[in-house]
Amino acid sequence: MSDTKNYLYDVLDKFTQIAKRAILFYPFQTQETIQLLNYSENATFLVKNTITGEKYILRVGRPGYHTKEEIEGEIAWIKSIDELSTITVSLPIKAENGQYIQEITDENNTYYCTLFTFLEGKAPDENDESALIDQFEILGEITAKLHEHSIKFRDRLRNIKRLTWNYDTILGSNPKWGKWQNGLGMTQDRLALFEKVSEKIFTRLKNFGNGPDRFGLIHSDLRLANLLIDGDNIKVIDFDDCGFGYYLYDLATSLSFIEHKPYVPALIDAWIKGYQKIRPLSNEEKEEIPTFIMMRRLQLIAWIGSRDNETTRQLGSKYTEDTDLLAFKYLQNTII
């Protein structure tokens, strides 16, 4: 086994050990199995009670990724969405100590762990174009409801502590997920091309502005893996990256990893159709959609280059290479 594989195995083993310690805070889980579902920014586990068959989701936070106060802010927003909207979300569960967040300390690192309700459903299939188009119309409507909630309860939510997703924290001098310049598969020509894209994004966002009708508390990661299809409903999970950002950025995140697919224009049209059932979109906003898609694409290049997990290994440098055509089209002001 290579050193890289050994390292990843050790990391996942550590998260598993932390998960086993965290579940002890929930004595109703007298007998359970713990299965790793996903490792990205954090580790997510399926917890199943072997007696009752009940399922839960346990999230073990990566040390240093979020503060406890930021996770408390995420929980506050999730609870308000459940209480004050019709959107179906996975809810946090209190432990026996009355707390939603359990702190596990190991080797001078603190892991924040949270148990959530399990939601039935399956993620959209990116290879089923017809179904995906129908689902994006529903997603547009749900996203608009989420934004309406954010706007309506702005005063109540403005004081929660969450990261701000803007040019600076995505592509600029303080990127949360690393620098796109350090992405895989970079060449001098590609660096020059993407730099022009980044500069154009900066200029257009500056002109676009961040008024209250365009910028507020958003999910920030509505990619397909964080959506669950259950009949005609779409359930939203994983608010781990929620923060203050552009509302249209939520559309861009829905297209994560598939921005270069030929059916994307149809997905955008369907999303807009659903969104406008709830909230209007000006022509100026519609024209700026490619800007947010390109910003997200460069952000994901940075993420792939700075992370080591199954997804980043699968995508590799090809994701960067496939961005060239999108970059050229964006610079030429054509629709992605």
mmCIF file of C-alpha atoms in Angstrom:
data_model
loop_
_atom_site.group_PDB
_atom_site.id
_atom_site.type_symbol
_atom_site.label_atom_id
_atom_site.label_comp_id
_atom_site.label_asym_id
_atom_site.label_seq_id
_atom_site.Cartn_x
_atom_site.Cartn_y
_atom_site.Cartn_z
ATOM 1 C CA MET A 1 0.000 0.000 0.000
ATOM 2 C CA SER A 2 1.374 3.415 -0.973
ATOM 3 C CA ASP A 3 2.153 6.124 1.565
ATOM 4 C CA THR A 4 -0.773 8.191 0.230
ATOM 5 C CA LYS A 5 -3.219 5.322 0.672
ATOM 6 C CA ASN A 6 -1.787 4.614 4.110
ATOM 7 C CA TYR A 7 -2.283 8.240 5.089
ATOM 8 C CA LEU A 8 -5.912 8.321 3.945
ATOM 9 C CA TYR A 9 -6.594 5.005 5.694
ATOM 10 C CA ASP A 10 -5.150 6.399 8.930
ATOM 11 C CA VAL A 11 -7.277 9.564 8.641
ATOM 12 C CA LEU A 12 -10.474 7.585 8.088
ATOM 13 C CA ASP A 13 -9.598 5.233 10.927
ATOM 14 C CA LYS A 14 -9.151 8.226 13.238
ATOM 15 C CA PHE A 15 -12.553 9.655 12.237
ATOM 16 C CA THR A 16 -14.153 6.250 12.833
ATOM 17 C CA GLN A 17 -12.683 6.036 16.320
ATOM 18 C CA ILE A 18 -13.966 9.541 17.092
ATOM 19 C CA ALA A 19 -17.419 8.569 15.791
ATOM 20 C CA LYS A 20 -17.525 5.559 18.130
ATOM 21 C CA ARG A 21 -16.733 7.824 21.063
ATOM 22 C CA ALA A 22 -19.285 10.431 20.003
ATOM 23 C CA ILE A 23 -22.165 7.974 19.754
ATOM 24 C CA LEU A 24 -21.758 7.161 23.450
ATOM 25 C CA PHE A 25 -23.335 10.548 24.203
ATOM 26 C CA TYR A 26 -26.600 9.121 22.815
ATOM 27 C CA PRO A 27 -27.580 6.271 25.173
ATOM 28 C CA PHE A 28 -30.708 5.491 23.120
ATOM 29 C CA GLN A 29 -28.196 4.012 20.682
ATOM 30 C CA THR A 30 -27.667 1.001 22.924
ATOM 31 C CA GLN A 31 -26.666 -1.214 20.042
ATOM 32 C CA GLU A 32 -25.625 0.246 16.740
ATOM 33 C CA THR A 33 -23.527 -0.144 13.636
ATOM 34 C CA ILE A 34 -21.483 2.748 12.292
ATOM 35 C CA GLN A 35 -20.711 2.939 8.580
ATOM 36 C CA LEU A 36 -18.667 5.634 6.847
ATOM 37 C CA LEU A 37 -20.757 7.267 4.107
ATOM 38 C CA ASN A 38 -18.554 10.095 2.943
ATOM 39 C CA TYR A 39 -15.296 11.844 3.704
ATOM 40 C CA SER A 40 -14.885 15.346 2.361
ATOM 41 C CA GLU A 41 -14.535 18.392 4.580
ATOM 42 C CA ASN A 42 -15.816 16.200 7.389
ATOM 43 C CA ALA A 43 -16.598 12.539 7.871
ATOM 44 C CA THR A 44 -20.234 11.438 7.695
ATOM 45 C CA PHE A 45 -21.432 8.148 9.140
ATOM 46 C CA LEU A 46 -24.643 6.149 8.896
ATOM 47 C CA VAL A 47 -25.635 5.032 12.388
ATOM 48 C CA LYS A 48 -28.150 2.188 12.573
ATOM 49 C CA ASN A 49 -29.752 0.832 15.736
ATOM 50 C CA THR A 50 -29.572 -2.930 15.357
ATOM 51 C CA ILE A 51 -32.623 -3.456 17.600
ATOM 52 C CA THR A 52 -35.087 -0.864 16.298
ATOM 53 C CA GLY A 53 -33.687 -0.450 12.799
ATOM 54 C CA GLU A 54 -33.744 3.337 13.205
ATOM 55 C CA LYS A 55 -31.136 5.240 11.206
ATOM 56 C CA TYR A 56 -29.275 8.453 11.955
ATOM 57 C CA ILE A 57 -26.497 10.501 10.398
ATOM 58 C CA LEU A 58 -23.449 11.368 12.488
ATOM 59 C CA ARG A 59 -21.149 14.108 11.274
ATOM 60 C CA VAL A 60 -17.633 14.287 12.670
ATOM 61 C CA GLY A 61 -16.123 17.677 11.945
ATOM 62 C CA ARG A 62 -12.584 18.058 10.707
ATOM 63 C CA PRO A 63 -10.527 19.884 13.361
ATOM 64 C CA GLY A 64 -10.169 23.564 12.540
ATOM 65 C CA TYR A 65 -12.719 23.658 9.715
ATOM 66 C CA HIS A 66 -15.536 25.272 11.721
ATOM 67 C CA THR A 67 -15.673 26.760 15.196
ATOM 68 C CA LYS A 68 -18.301 25.548 17.636
ATOM 69 C CA GLU A 69 -20.059 28.908 17.320
ATOM 70 C CA GLU A 70 -20.259 28.499 13.544
ATOM 71 C CA ILE A 71 -21.833 25.060 13.914
ATOM 72 C CA GLU A 72 -24.312 26.505 16.410
ATOM 73 C CA GLY A 73 -25.215 29.064 13.734
ATOM 74 C CA GLU A 74 -25.787 26.302 11.193
ATOM 75 C CA ILE A 75 -28.056 24.458 13.630
ATOM 76 C CA ALA A 76 -30.030 27.608 14.399
ATOM 77 C CA TRP A 77 -30.729 28.157 10.702
ATOM 78 C CA ILE A 78 -31.690 24.521 10.071
ATOM 79 C CA LYS A 79 -34.171 24.658 12.957
ATOM 80 C CA SER A 80 -35.692 27.905 11.679
ATOM 81 C CA ILE A 81 -36.106 26.407 8.182
ATOM 82 C CA ASP A 82 -37.911 23.406 9.657
ATOM 83 C CA GLU A 83 -40.082 25.612 11.848
ATOM 84 C CA LEU A 84 -40.930 28.389 9.412
ATOM 85 C CA SER A 85 -40.850 26.906 5.902
ATOM 86 C CA THR A 86 -42.057 23.872 3.953
ATOM 87 C CA ILE A 87 -38.536 22.713 3.022
ATOM 88 C CA THR A 88 -37.623 19.248 4.300
ATOM 89 C CA VAL A 89 -34.259 19.210 6.075
ATOM 90 C CA SER A 90 -32.302 16.822 8.265
ATOM 91 C CA LEU A 91 -32.602 17.965 11.884
ATOM 92 C CA PRO A 92 -29.978 17.927 14.651
ATOM 93 C CA ILE A 93 -30.633 15.714 17.657
ATOM 94 C CA LYS A 94 -29.747 16.552 21.249
ATOM 95 C CA ALA A 95 -27.637 14.108 23.237
ATOM 96 C CA GLU A 96 -28.278 13.031 26.816
ATOM 97 C CA ASN A 97 -26.327 16.083 28.009
ATOM 98 C CA GLY A 98 -28.845 18.367 26.307
ATOM 99 C CA GLN A 99 -26.333 19.564 23.696
ATOM 100 C CA TYR A 100 -26.479 19.310 19.906
ATOM 101 C CA ILE A 101 -22.692 19.419 19.544
ATOM 102 C CA GLN A 102 -20.379 16.947 21.233
ATOM 103 C CA GLU A 103 -16.713 17.835 21.682
ATOM 104 C CA ILE A 104 -14.240 14.968 21.382
ATOM 105 C CA THR A 105 -10.606 15.768 22.149
ATOM 106 C CA ASP A 106 -7.860 13.527 20.826
ATOM 107 C CA GLU A 107 -4.145 14.278 20.498
ATOM 108 C CA ASN A 108 -4.736 17.990 21.131
ATOM 109 C CA ASN A 109 -7.351 18.136 18.350
ATOM 110 C CA THR A 110 -11.014 18.886 18.967
ATOM 111 C CA TYR A 111 -13.635 17.171 16.841
ATOM 112 C CA TYR A 112 -17.160 18.631 16.871
ATOM 113 C CA CYS A 113 -19.740 15.903 16.345
ATOM 114 C CA THR A 114 -23.452 16.253 15.598
ATOM 115 C CA LEU A 115 -26.170 13.633 15.150
ATOM 116 C CA PHE A 116 -28.908 14.290 12.560
ATOM 117 C CA THR A 117 -32.173 12.642 11.582
ATOM 118 C CA PHE A 118 -31.992 10.280 8.617
ATOM 119 C CA LEU A 119 -34.009 11.210 5.522
ATOM 120 C CA GLU A 120 -35.163 8.701 2.929
ATOM 121 C CA GLY A 121 -34.431 9.390 -0.732
ATOM 122 C CA LYS A 122 -31.635 9.167 -3.264
ATOM 123 C CA ALA A 123 -29.404 11.727 -4.934
ATOM 124 C CA PRO A 124 -30.275 12.831 -8.494
ATOM 125 C CA ASP A 125 -28.594 10.854 -11.247
ATOM 126 C CA GLU A 126 -26.389 13.109 -13.392
ATOM 127 C CA ASN A 127 -26.647 10.588 -16.228
ATOM 128 C CA ASP A 128 -30.458 10.775 -16.399
ATOM 129 C CA GLU A 129 -30.834 14.018 -18.334
ATOM 130 C CA SER A 130 -34.617 13.996 -18.635
ATOM 131 C CA ALA A 131 -35.236 13.363 -14.944
ATOM 132 C CA LEU A 132 -32.558 15.858 -13.983
ATOM 133 C CA ILE A 133 -34.235 18.648 -15.962
ATOM 134 C CA ASP A 134 -37.546 17.985 -14.193
ATOM 135 C CA GLN A 135 -35.773 17.866 -10.841
ATOM 136 C CA PHE A 136 -34.006 21.165 -11.465
ATOM 137 C CA GLU A 137 -37.348 22.909 -11.894
ATOM 138 C CA ILE A 138 -38.357 21.613 -8.463
ATOM 139 C CA LEU A 139 -34.928 22.535 -7.091
ATOM 140 C CA GLY A 140 -35.295 26.079 -8.414
ATOM 141 C CA GLU A 141 -38.573 26.429 -6.534
ATOM 142 C CA ILE A 142 -37.079 25.018 -3.323
ATOM 143 C CA THR A 143 -34.018 27.273 -3.617
ATOM 144 C CA ALA A 144 -36.257 30.310 -4.029
ATOM 145 C CA LYS A 145 -38.195 29.306 -0.907
ATOM 146 C CA LEU A 146 -34.897 29.004 0.937
ATOM 147 C CA HIS A 147 -33.914 32.498 -0.191
ATOM 148 C CA GLU A 148 -37.328 33.912 0.699
ATOM 149 C CA HIS A 149 -36.860 32.496 4.181
ATOM 150 C CA SER A 150 -33.395 34.037 4.398
ATOM 151 C CA ILE A 151 -34.749 37.447 3.379
ATOM 152 C CA LYS A 152 -37.901 37.357 5.512
ATOM 153 C CA PHE A 153 -35.995 36.473 8.675
ATOM 154 C CA ARG A 154 -32.869 38.480 7.895
ATOM 155 C CA ASP A 155 -32.931 40.331 11.223
ATOM 156 C CA ARG A 156 -33.270 37.087 13.151
ATOM 157 C CA LEU A 157 -30.450 35.397 11.233
ATOM 158 C CA ARG A 158 -27.979 38.227 10.685
ATOM 159 C CA ASN A 159 -26.131 37.641 13.977
ATOM 160 C CA ILE A 160 -25.369 33.957 13.508
ATOM 161 C CA LYS A 161 -21.695 33.248 12.926
ATOM 162 C CA ARG A 162 -21.035 31.791 9.496
ATOM 163 C CA LEU A 163 -18.421 32.260 6.805
ATOM 164 C CA THR A 164 -19.038 34.837 4.096
ATOM 165 C CA TRP A 165 -18.762 33.394 0.575
ATOM 166 C CA ASN A 166 -17.577 36.211 -1.684
ATOM 167 C CA TYR A 167 -14.824 36.755 -4.224
ATOM 168 C CA ASP A 168 -12.195 37.120 -1.506
ATOM 169 C CA THR A 169 -13.050 33.844 0.272
ATOM 170 C CA ILE A 170 -13.614 31.891 -2.951
ATOM 171 C CA LEU A 171 -10.998 33.091 -5.459
ATOM 172 C CA GLY A 172 -9.251 36.041 -3.829
ATOM 173 C CA SER A 173 -6.660 36.578 -1.134
ATOM 174 C CA ASN A 174 -8.395 34.530 1.576
ATOM 175 C CA PRO A 175 -9.791 31.407 -0.144
ATOM 176 C CA LYS A 176 -11.437 28.941 2.239
ATOM 177 C CA TRP A 177 -10.725 25.982 -0.048
ATOM 178 C CA GLY A 178 -7.265 26.944 -1.213
ATOM 179 C CA LYS A 179 -5.991 28.760 -4.303
ATOM 180 C CA TRP A 180 -7.201 27.746 -7.746
ATOM 181 C CA GLN A 181 -3.684 28.488 -8.999
ATOM 182 C CA ASN A 182 -2.568 25.376 -7.098
ATOM 183 C CA GLY A 183 -5.086 23.139 -8.835
ATOM 184 C CA LEU A 184 -4.100 19.941 -10.613
ATOM 185 C CA GLY A 185 -3.126 20.009 -14.273
ATOM 186 C CA MET A 186 -2.087 23.663 -14.324
ATOM 187 C CA THR A 187 0.096 24.932 -17.164
ATOM 188 C CA GLN A 188 1.358 28.429 -17.881
ATOM 189 C CA ASP A 189 -1.237 28.881 -20.628
ATOM 190 C CA ARG A 190 -4.022 27.609 -18.390
ATOM 191 C CA LEU A 191 -2.944 29.850 -15.518
ATOM 192 C CA ALA A 192 -3.064 32.850 -17.841
ATOM 193 C CA LEU A 193 -6.503 31.841 -19.162
ATOM 194 C CA PHE A 194 -8.009 31.301 -15.725
ATOM 195 C CA GLU A 195 -6.466 34.518 -14.435
ATOM 196 C CA LYS A 196 -8.400 36.423 -17.108
ATOM 197 C CA VAL A 197 -11.544 34.600 -16.003
ATOM 198 C CA SER A 198 -10.892 35.447 -12.356
ATOM 199 C CA GLU A 199 -10.342 39.114 -13.178
ATOM 200 C CA LYS A 200 -13.570 39.233 -15.163
ATOM 201 C CA ILE A 201 -15.463 37.605 -12.293
ATOM 202 C CA PHE A 202 -14.090 40.201 -9.879
ATOM 203 C CA THR A 203 -15.148 43.093 -12.111
ATOM 204 C CA ARG A 204 -18.612 41.740 -12.823
ATOM 205 C CA LEU A 205 -19.343 40.969 -9.156
ATOM 206 C CA LYS A 206 -18.243 44.461 -8.190
ATOM 207 C CA ASN A 207 -20.705 45.896 -10.701
ATOM 208 C CA PHE A 208 -23.408 43.384 -9.731
ATOM 209 C CA GLY A 209 -23.318 44.437 -6.095
ATOM 210 C CA ASN A 210 -24.352 42.655 -2.912
ATOM 211 C CA GLY A 211 -27.624 44.329 -2.014
ATOM 212 C CA PRO A 212 -30.090 42.564 0.297
ATOM 213 C CA ASP A 213 -32.102 41.225 -2.648
ATOM 214 C CA ARG A 214 -28.983 39.509 -4.042
ATOM 215 C CA PHE A 215 -26.878 38.565 -1.027
ATOM 216 C CA GLY A 216 -27.801 36.811 2.210
ATOM 217 C CA LEU A 217 -27.706 33.533 4.103
ATOM 218 C CA ILE A 218 -27.504 30.644 1.609
ATOM 219 C CA HIS A 219 -26.939 26.885 1.633
ATOM 220 C CA SER A 220 -23.730 27.283 -0.420
ATOM 221 C CA ASP A 221 -23.424 23.634 -1.440
ATOM 222 C CA LEU A 222 -26.602 22.435 -3.163
ATOM 223 C CA ARG A 223 -24.722 19.925 -5.308
ATOM 224 C CA LEU A 224 -26.463 16.719 -6.330
ATOM 225 C CA ALA A 225 -24.981 14.725 -3.452
ATOM 226 C CA ASN A 226 -26.722 17.049 -0.972
ATOM 227 C CA LEU A 227 -30.178 16.555 -2.473
ATOM 228 C CA LEU A 228 -32.491 13.622 -1.849
ATOM 229 C CA ILE A 229 -35.223 12.797 -4.344
ATOM 230 C CA ASP A 230 -38.311 11.310 -2.695
ATOM 231 C CA GLY A 231 -41.216 11.183 -5.141
ATOM 232 C CA ASP A 232 -42.005 14.726 -6.237
ATOM 233 C CA ASN A 233 -40.162 16.237 -3.305
ATOM 234 C CA ILE A 234 -36.513 17.204 -2.972
ATOM 235 C CA LYS A 235 -35.056 17.159 0.509
ATOM 236 C CA VAL A 236 -32.028 19.270 1.366
ATOM 237 C CA ILE A 237 -29.181 17.963 3.517
ATOM 238 C CA ASP A 238 -25.690 19.007 4.627
ATOM 239 C CA PHE A 239 -25.747 22.670 5.614
ATOM 240 C CA ASP A 240 -22.121 22.391 6.704
ATOM 241 C CA ASP A 241 -20.990 25.124 4.288
ATOM 242 C CA CYS A 242 -23.969 27.446 4.677
ATOM 243 C CA GLY A 243 -22.970 31.080 4.969
ATOM 244 C CA PHE A 244 -23.559 34.567 3.673
ATOM 245 C CA GLY A 245 -23.242 34.805 -0.083
ATOM 246 C CA TYR A 246 -24.875 35.641 -3.397
ATOM 247 C CA TYR A 247 -28.246 33.962 -3.878
ATOM 248 C CA LEU A 248 -27.296 32.968 -7.431
ATOM 249 C CA TYR A 249 -24.267 31.144 -6.064
ATOM 250 C CA ASP A 250 -26.705 28.457 -4.886
ATOM 251 C CA LEU A 251 -27.548 27.729 -8.536
ATOM 252 C CA ALA A 252 -23.856 27.468 -9.362
ATOM 253 C CA THR A 253 -23.292 24.977 -6.540
ATOM 254 C CA SER A 254 -26.174 22.855 -7.881
ATOM 255 C CA LEU A 255 -24.102 22.394 -11.044
ATOM 256 C CA SER A 256 -20.952 21.366 -9.175
ATOM 257 C CA PHE A 257 -18.793 18.912 -11.137
ATOM 258 C CA ILE A 258 -21.206 18.871 -14.117
ATOM 259 C CA GLU A 259 -20.755 22.466 -15.344
ATOM 260 C CA HIS A 260 -19.264 21.227 -18.628
ATOM 261 C CA LYS A 261 -22.097 18.797 -19.452
ATOM 262 C CA PRO A 262 -24.028 19.603 -22.666
ATOM 263 C CA TYR A 263 -27.394 19.549 -20.870
ATOM 264 C CA VAL A 264 -26.471 22.316 -18.398
ATOM 265 C CA PRO A 265 -28.276 25.111 -20.338
ATOM 266 C CA ALA A 266 -31.486 23.066 -20.070
ATOM 267 C CA LEU A 267 -30.912 22.623 -16.328
ATOM 268 C CA ILE A 268 -30.451 26.374 -15.906
ATOM 269 C CA ASP A 269 -33.653 27.107 -17.825
ATOM 270 C CA ALA A 270 -35.577 24.602 -15.690
ATOM 271 C CA TRP A 271 -34.112 26.032 -12.480
ATOM 272 C CA ILE A 272 -35.052 29.596 -13.492
ATOM 273 C CA LYS A 273 -38.585 28.453 -14.344
ATOM 274 C CA GLY A 274 -38.999 26.897 -10.897
ATOM 275 C CA TYR A 275 -37.309 29.763 -9.079
ATOM 276 C CA GLN A 276 -39.526 32.405 -10.661
ATOM 277 C CA LYS A 277 -42.620 30.650 -9.342
ATOM 278 C CA ILE A 278 -41.529 31.999 -5.951
ATOM 279 C CA ARG A 279 -39.124 34.892 -6.544
ATOM 280 C CA PRO A 280 -38.534 37.119 -9.582
ATOM 281 C CA LEU A 281 -35.185 37.252 -11.333
ATOM 282 C CA SER A 282 -34.188 40.341 -13.287
ATOM 283 C CA ASN A 283 -32.558 40.118 -16.701
ATOM 284 C CA GLU A 284 -29.374 41.429 -15.084
ATOM 285 C CA GLU A 285 -29.382 38.539 -12.642
ATOM 286 C CA LYS A 286 -30.001 35.974 -15.380
ATOM 287 C CA GLU A 287 -27.142 37.407 -17.436
ATOM 288 C CA GLU A 288 -24.783 37.001 -14.489
ATOM 289 C CA ILE A 289 -25.432 33.289 -13.980
ATOM 290 C CA PRO A 290 -22.296 32.286 -16.005
ATOM 291 C CA THR A 291 -20.191 34.415 -13.637
ATOM 292 C CA PHE A 292 -21.301 32.419 -10.621
ATOM 293 C CA ILE A 293 -20.858 29.125 -12.453
ATOM 294 C CA MET A 294 -17.287 30.022 -13.389
ATOM 295 C CA MET A 295 -16.518 31.221 -9.879
ATOM 296 C CA ARG A 296 -17.720 27.911 -8.477
ATOM 297 C CA ARG A 297 -15.773 25.966 -11.125
ATOM 298 C CA LEU A 298 -12.495 27.665 -10.206
ATOM 299 C CA GLN A 299 -13.286 27.137 -6.537
ATOM 300 C CA LEU A 300 -13.707 23.413 -7.132
ATOM 301 C CA ILE A 301 -10.391 23.295 -8.990
ATOM 302 C CA ALA A 302 -8.830 24.731 -5.838
ATOM 303 C CA TRP A 303 -10.697 22.201 -3.693
ATOM 304 C CA ILE A 304 -9.572 19.231 -5.780
ATOM 305 C CA GLY A 305 -5.984 20.428 -5.628
ATOM 306 C CA SER A 306 -5.983 20.862 -1.858
ATOM 307 C CA ARG A 307 -7.938 17.814 -0.691
ATOM 308 C CA ASP A 308 -7.380 14.060 -0.706
ATOM 309 C CA ASN A 309 -10.514 11.955 -0.828
ATOM 310 C CA GLU A 310 -12.331 9.621 -3.228
ATOM 311 C CA THR A 311 -14.027 12.464 -5.111
ATOM 312 C CA THR A 312 -10.868 14.485 -5.692
ATOM 313 C CA ARG A 313 -8.941 11.399 -6.782
ATOM 314 C CA GLN A 314 -11.672 10.484 -9.250
ATOM 315 C CA LEU A 315 -11.885 13.986 -10.740
ATOM 316 C CA GLY A 316 -8.167 14.698 -10.794
ATOM 317 C CA SER A 317 -6.572 16.989 -13.374
ATOM 318 C CA LYS A 318 -9.195 16.193 -16.033
ATOM 319 C CA TYR A 319 -11.654 18.451 -14.245
ATOM 320 C CA THR A 320 -9.186 21.307 -14.672
ATOM 321 C CA GLU A 321 -8.584 20.439 -18.318
ATOM 322 C CA ASP A 322 -12.324 20.287 -19.040
ATOM 323 C CA THR A 323 -12.615 23.845 -17.722
ATOM 324 C CA ASP A 324 -10.693 25.346 -20.667
ATOM 325 C CA LEU A 325 -13.678 25.442 -23.029
ATOM 326 C CA LEU A 326 -15.929 26.933 -20.343
ATOM 327 C CA ALA A 327 -13.316 29.600 -19.691
ATOM 328 C CA PHE A 328 -13.051 30.558 -23.364
ATOM 329 C CA LYS A 329 -16.834 30.733 -23.693
ATOM 330 C CA TYR A 330 -17.129 32.871 -20.575
ATOM 331 C CA LEU A 331 -14.539 35.337 -21.811
ATOM 332 C CA GLN A 332 -16.413 35.557 -25.109
ATOM 333 C CA ASN A 333 -19.676 36.345 -23.255
ATOM 334 C CA THR A 334 -21.439 33.232 -24.470
ATOM 335 C CA ILE A 335 -23.787 31.179 -22.334
ATOM 336 C CA ILE A 336 -22.200 28.210 -20.614
#
